[in-house]
mmCIF file of C-alpha atoms in Angstrom:
data_model
loop_
_atom_site.group_PDB
_atom_site.id
_atom_site.type_symbol
_atom_site.label_atom_id
_atom_site.label_comp_id
_atom_site.label_asym_id
_atom_site.label_seq_id
_atom_site.Cartn_x
_atom_site.Cartn_y
_atom_site.Cartn_z
ATOM 1 C CA UNK A 14 0.008 -0.035 -0.029
ATOM 2 C CA UNK A 15 1.320 3.391 -0.972
ATOM 3 C CA UNK A 16 1.683 5.900 1.853
ATOM 4 C CA UNK A 17 0.447 9.462 1.155
ATOM 5 C CA UNK A 18 1.625 12.543 2.808
ATOM 6 C CA UNK A 19 -0.739 14.254 5.375
ATOM 7 C CA UNK A 20 -1.501 17.095 3.034
ATOM 8 C CA UNK A 21 -2.559 14.840 0.199
ATOM 9 C CA UNK A 22 -4.750 12.822 2.579
ATOM 10 C CA UNK A 23 -6.458 16.015 3.790
ATOM 11 C CA UNK A 24 -7.077 17.537 0.347
ATOM 12 C CA UNK A 25 -10.520 16.090 -0.199
ATOM 13 C CA UNK A 26 -11.640 17.526 3.171
ATOM 14 C CA UNK A 27 -9.826 20.905 2.629
ATOM 15 C CA UNK A 28 -10.849 21.456 -0.991
ATOM 16 C CA UNK A 29 -14.405 22.765 -0.240
ATOM 17 C CA UNK A 30 -12.850 25.351 2.193
ATOM 18 C CA UNK A 31 -9.974 26.476 -0.041
ATOM 19 C CA UNK A 32 -11.493 29.884 -0.232
ATOM 20 C CA UNK A 33 -11.085 30.467 3.570
ATOM 21 C CA UNK A 34 -7.467 29.283 3.356
ATOM 22 C CA UNK A 35 -6.736 31.616 0.385
ATOM 23 C CA UNK A 36 -8.419 34.471 2.169
ATOM 24 C CA UNK A 37 -6.274 33.837 5.203
ATOM 25 C CA UNK A 38 -3.102 33.643 3.176
ATOM 26 C CA UNK A 39 -3.878 36.950 1.519
ATOM 27 C CA UNK A 40 -4.548 38.524 4.743
ATOM 28 C CA UNK A 41 -1.144 37.458 5.972
ATOM 29 C CA UNK A 42 0.409 40.088 3.545
ATOM 30 C CA UNK A 43 -0.939 43.176 5.088
ATOM 31 C CA UNK A 44 -0.593 41.639 8.500
ATOM 32 C CA UNK A 45 3.203 41.417 7.931
ATOM 33 C CA UNK A 46 3.273 44.859 6.554
ATOM 34 C CA UNK A 47 1.478 46.304 9.703
ATOM 35 C CA UNK A 48 3.833 44.288 11.913
ATOM 36 C CA UNK A 49 6.925 46.111 10.595
ATOM 37 C CA UNK A 50 5.243 49.508 10.243
ATOM 38 C CA UNK A 51 6.148 50.982 13.647
ATOM 39 C CA UNK A 52 9.904 51.242 12.726
ATOM 40 C CA UNK A 53 9.343 53.496 9.846
ATOM 41 C CA UNK A 54 6.641 55.443 11.808
ATOM 42 C CA UNK A 55 9.235 56.195 14.467
ATOM 43 C CA UNK A 56 11.758 57.281 11.890
ATOM 44 C CA UNK A 57 9.148 59.592 10.399
ATOM 45 C CA UNK A 58 8.328 60.909 13.827
ATOM 46 C CA UNK A 59 11.888 61.764 14.609
ATOM 47 C CA UNK A 60 12.873 63.103 11.287
ATOM 48 C CA UNK A 61 9.905 64.954 9.977
ATOM 49 C CA UNK A 62 7.851 66.054 13.032
ATOM 50 C CA UNK A 63 10.224 66.557 15.901
ATOM 51 C CA UNK A 64 13.325 67.922 13.985
ATOM 52 C CA UNK A 65 11.304 70.036 11.544
ATOM 53 C CA UNK A 66 8.718 71.015 14.364
ATOM 54 C CA UNK A 67 5.715 70.123 11.997
ATOM 55 C CA UNK A 68 2.784 70.750 14.214
ATOM 56 C CA UNK A 69 0.153 69.591 11.673
ATOM 57 C CA UNK A 70 1.831 66.260 11.352
ATOM 58 C CA UNK A 71 2.236 66.045 15.114
ATOM 59 C CA UNK A 72 -1.502 66.582 15.460
ATOM 60 C CA UNK A 73 -2.333 63.699 13.075
ATOM 61 C CA UNK A 74 0.264 61.144 14.185
ATOM 62 C CA UNK A 75 -1.787 59.729 17.149
ATOM 63 C CA UNK A 76 -4.658 59.152 14.727
ATOM 64 C CA UNK A 77 -2.322 57.387 12.326
ATOM 65 C CA UNK A 78 -0.937 55.150 15.075
ATOM 66 C CA UNK A 79 -4.411 54.326 16.368
ATOM 67 C CA UNK A 80 -5.472 53.606 12.886
ATOM 68 C CA UNK A 81 -2.442 51.170 12.238
ATOM 69 C CA UNK A 82 -3.331 49.293 15.407
ATOM 70 C CA UNK A 83 -7.032 49.066 14.596
ATOM 71 C CA UNK A 84 -6.271 47.863 11.071
ATOM 72 C CA UNK A 85 -3.855 45.343 12.495
ATOM 73 C CA UNK A 86 -6.466 43.991 14.943
ATOM 74 C CA UNK A 87 -9.154 43.717 12.134
ATOM 75 C CA UNK A 88 -6.785 41.898 9.710
ATOM 76 C CA UNK A 89 -5.411 39.694 12.471
ATOM 77 C CA UNK A 90 -8.948 38.796 13.591
ATOM 78 C CA UNK A 91 -10.036 37.854 10.145
ATOM 79 C CA UNK A 92 -6.919 36.030 9.197
ATOM 80 C CA UNK A 93 -7.147 33.822 12.306
ATOM 81 C CA UNK A 94 -10.975 33.489 11.837
ATOM 82 C CA UNK A 95 -10.784 32.125 8.407
ATOM 83 C CA UNK A 96 -7.965 29.768 9.050
ATOM 84 C CA UNK A 97 -9.575 28.322 12.162
ATOM 85 C CA UNK A 98 -12.933 28.005 10.497
ATOM 86 C CA UNK A 99 -11.375 26.035 7.733
ATOM 87 C CA UNK A 100 -9.462 23.790 10.162
ATOM 88 C CA UNK A 101 -12.618 23.146 12.117
ATOM 89 C CA UNK A 102 -14.481 22.020 9.073
ATOM 90 C CA UNK A 103 -11.651 19.793 7.949
ATOM 91 C CA UNK A 104 -11.442 18.214 11.500
ATOM 92 C CA UNK A 105 -15.113 17.606 11.593
#
């Protein structure tokens, strides 16, 4: 008897839910971008806002930071929701 890999054996169960897996994979791209975004934000903060004393940018900076964290939360929520939903259906 020929032994198949685990992925190939799960494929018939995973195939109906491939849309959830693809959506989760696509959401991992902006999730990775948002994960590294604080470093450029700090560079912008020190270079543009504090050194040049740009008060208008300083006003909008907290809203941008809150927006980044909110977007990160929403994207992470749906990323993990889609992948867990697909995994639950495959297990069932």
